[in-house]
Amino acid sequence: MSLVVQKYGGTSVGSVERIQSVAQRVMKTATLGNSLVVVVSAMGKTTDSLVKLANAISTNPSRREMDMLLSTGEQVSIALLCMALQELGQPAISLTGAQVGIVTEAHHSRARILKIKTERIEQHLNEGKVVVVAGFQGISSTDALEITTLGRGGSDTSAVALAASLKASRCEIYTDVPGILTADPRIVPDAQLMDEITADEMLELASLGAKVLHPRAVEIARNYGVPLVVLSSWTDDPGTKVISPMPQPRPLEGLEIARPVDAVEFDTDQAKVALLRVPDCPGVAARLFGEIARQDLDIDLIIQSIHESNTNDIAFTVSNGILNRAEAVAQAIAPALRTQSADPEEAEVMVARGIAKVSIAGAGMIGRPGIAAQMFVTLASAGVNIQMISTSEVKVSCVIDIKDCDRAITALCQTFNINSSPLQLPKATESPLPTHPSPVRGVALDLNQARLAIRYVPDRPGRAARLFGHLAEQNISVDMIIQSQRCRVIDGVPTRDLAFTVSQADAEAARLALKQASPDLGCGEILLDTDIAKVSIVGAGMVRQPGVAARMFEALAQHQINIQMITTSEIKISCVVAQEQGVIALQAIHNAFGLAGSKKVQVSA
C-alpha cells in the first residue's frame, strides 16, 4: 500500500461542485488501495475577501490577528471536502494545521515549518480514513501555541513537508494547468507541457516567478527526495514529474530552517575576458557571443554591468585551455565596435589569468536575506578581494585571485558549517532526465523587480559585505548582483560600480538603507530604476553547450531589445531589459529555442 499526499489549490475547491469533483478524485485514489493525506487551500478568492474585511476594519491590522482571520479560510474547505467524502462512503477526518501537528516558528504571516508531529495522522490513516489537512497554517513552537500562517505558497509547502515527514510514496500537486509549462501560458499561448523536470531547474523557474509551484515546496522536495508531480485538477493527464537528486541524510527536525548552504564549490581552471566600454545598444552581446559560439568555445560565467554614458562592460570566464582563442575573438570584434563611437578608447579588451571561481550553493538560500552578504563578509575577513560576482536563486559565485582560493574555501566551509561537500565544480552535469531537443527547458519573466546601482564603491575587501549587510539588516532579499569590470580611480582609490535587483516592494526601502549607509561605505550616487523586467532561460542541458547564450541574445537583438544587465549560473541566464519590452522578450526567446507545443494549453478560470 502506498501513502500519497495530494494538494488542491483554491481554484480546485472554489465551489460546491468543484469540491465534489475533488472528492471523486480522492475517492478514486483511495479505492486503489492507497493511504491518503489531502491538503487543501481556502475556497477560490476566500483569502482575498478576508483581507478586504480586515482592511475595512483597520488600515494596519496586526499580523497575529491576520493569521487568526486567514486561517479560517482553509477550515471551511477541509470540513466541506470531508463531508463530500463521507457522502461517498469514504471515512475521512479534517484537521487544522495545529491539530495535525505542523509546528512552526513564531513569525506571524511568514512562519517556516520546524517539524511535523505525525502521530495523529498515522493513527487516522491506520483506521482507514482519508486525512484532510488545512494547508497554509500551523502552530508556533512557543508555550503560547499561537496560530501561524506560512505566507505565499503555504499550501504547497504544507503538502510537501507532510510528504517528507510521512515518507510518502509521492506528493501530487493539483492546479488549474496540466503541469509545468515552458512559459506562462497567459503570455505564451503555445507554451509546451514538460513531462519531467529536475528539481534544480524547477527551483530556478519557481524562484523566477513560475507560480505553479512555490520555491519553498520545491526546496523541501529536493532536500528530502520527495517524488513530486504537478497535475491538472480537471483531467486525468499524467502531468509533470519533478525529479530530485538522491538526498543526503538530514533530520526532519528544523525541516524548513536547515542550513541554507549545502555545498562550497570551486574551479581553478578559469580565466577572464572582459570588453570594456562597448556600445550600449541592441546586438552587441549577440555579436560577441555569436562569434564565440561559431568558434565552438564553451563559456562559464557571463556578466554585463550597468551602463555608464553610452557604454557597457561585458565579461565572461572560460577554461585556461581556450583563453587564447576567446581573447582572439574579442580582439577581432573590438575594432568593429569602436567604429560605432568617436572615442578611440572604447571596446578595450582585458584578460585576466590566475583566477578561480568559488561558489556557495543551496536550495535553502531562497528568500533568506543576508546569505550573499555572509559570503562576502567571510571572504573579506579572510583578506580575499572579489573581482566578479554572479548570482542565481540557489547559488552565489565570486571570481577571486587563484592564490586566495584555498583560504577562501576554508573560510566559507567554516562559516556555513560544510564538513563534506562536492568541492570541485563538475565539468559536466549528469541529469536524470532523458536527452531533450532543446538545452533550455523553460523561460520565465519577472515584471516585479527594480534595480539599484551604487557608483564608485571602493574596490577593497569588505565593501560588498558591508553594503549587502545593511540590506540584510532591513530583511531585504537581493536577486541579481553584478560588479562592474571598469575601474575608476577617485582620490587615489580604485572604485567599481555595483548593481543589484530587488523586488519592487523593497526598492524604496533598499534605496533609503543604502543612502543612510553611504558615508560608511564611501560610495558615490545611488540610482534606482523600477522600469525593468528580468527574462531568464533555465535548463540543465545548457551545461557545456556553446551557443545557448548567443541564441538568447540574438533573439533579443532581432527585436531591437537592449540588454541592460546579464548574469548567469550553470543552468540559467538572466537578462534585464526595459519593462515595456519584457513580454516581447519572453515570447521571442521562447520561440528562438523551439519550445512551442503542438497545441495550445488552456488555463482554467
PDB file of N, CA, C and O in Angstrom, residues 6 73 140 221 277 302 419 472 555:
ATOM      1  N   GLN A   6      -1.875  14.513  -1.522  1.00  0.00           N
ATOM      2  CA  GLN A   6      -2.414  15.327  -2.606  1.00  0.00           C
ATOM      3  C   GLN A   6      -2.690  16.737  -2.102  1.00  0.00           C
ATOM      4  O   GLN A   6      -3.125  16.909  -0.964  1.00  0.00           O
ATOM      5  N   GLY A  73     -10.124  30.383   6.529  1.00  0.00           N
ATOM      6  CA  GLY A  73     -10.498  30.054   5.155  1.00  0.00           C
ATOM      7  C   GLY A  73     -10.319  28.577   4.848  1.00  0.00           C
ATOM      8  O   GLY A  73     -11.205  27.926   4.267  1.00  0.00           O
ATOM      9  N   SER A 140       2.695  27.730  16.568  1.00  0.00           N
ATOM     10  CA  SER A 140       4.049  28.088  16.975  1.00  0.00           C
ATOM     11  C   SER A 140       4.608  27.098  17.981  1.00  0.00           C
ATOM     12  O   SER A 140       3.877  26.399  18.692  1.00  0.00           O
ATOM     13  N   ALA A 221      11.176  19.296  -1.310  1.00  0.00           N
ATOM     14  CA  ALA A 221      11.189  18.090  -2.139  1.00  0.00           C
ATOM     15  C   ALA A 221      12.616  17.712  -2.516  1.00  0.00           C
ATOM     16  O   ALA A 221      13.004  16.536  -2.464  1.00  0.00           O
ATOM     17  N   ARG A 277      33.764  49.226 -22.126  1.00  0.00           N
ATOM     18  CA  ARG A 277      33.258  50.364 -22.885  1.00  0.00           C
ATOM     19  C   ARG A 277      32.763  49.958 -24.279  1.00  0.00           C
ATOM     20  O   ARG A 277      33.107  50.576 -25.282  1.00  0.00           O
ATOM     21  N   ILE A 302      28.902  34.756 -17.327  1.00  0.00           N
ATOM     22  CA  ILE A 302      28.779  35.962 -18.148  1.00  0.00           C
ATOM     23  C   ILE A 302      28.184  37.053 -17.270  1.00  0.00           C
ATOM     24  O   ILE A 302      27.192  36.816 -16.578  1.00  0.00           O
ATOM     25  N   ASN A 419      31.012  20.332   6.192  1.00  0.00           N
ATOM     26  CA  ASN A 419      32.042  19.353   6.535  1.00  0.00           C
ATOM     27  C   ASN A 419      32.361  18.417   5.385  1.00  0.00           C
ATOM     28  O   ASN A 419      33.482  17.922   5.246  1.00  0.00           O
ATOM     29  N   ALA A 472      20.547  43.286   4.421  1.00  0.00           N
ATOM     30  CA  ALA A 472      20.094  42.119   5.191  1.00  0.00           C
ATOM     31  C   ALA A 472      19.507  42.537   6.530  1.00  0.00           C
ATOM     32  O   ALA A 472      18.523  41.953   7.007  1.00  0.00           O
ATOM     33  N   ALA A 555      18.040  36.532 -30.190  1.00  0.00           N
ATOM     34  CA  ALA A 555      16.581  36.670 -30.205  1.00  0.00           C
ATOM     35  C   ALA A 555      16.162  38.059 -29.729  1.00  0.00           C
ATOM     36  O   ALA A 555      15.230  38.662 -30.276  1.00  0.00           O
TER      37      ALA A 555
END
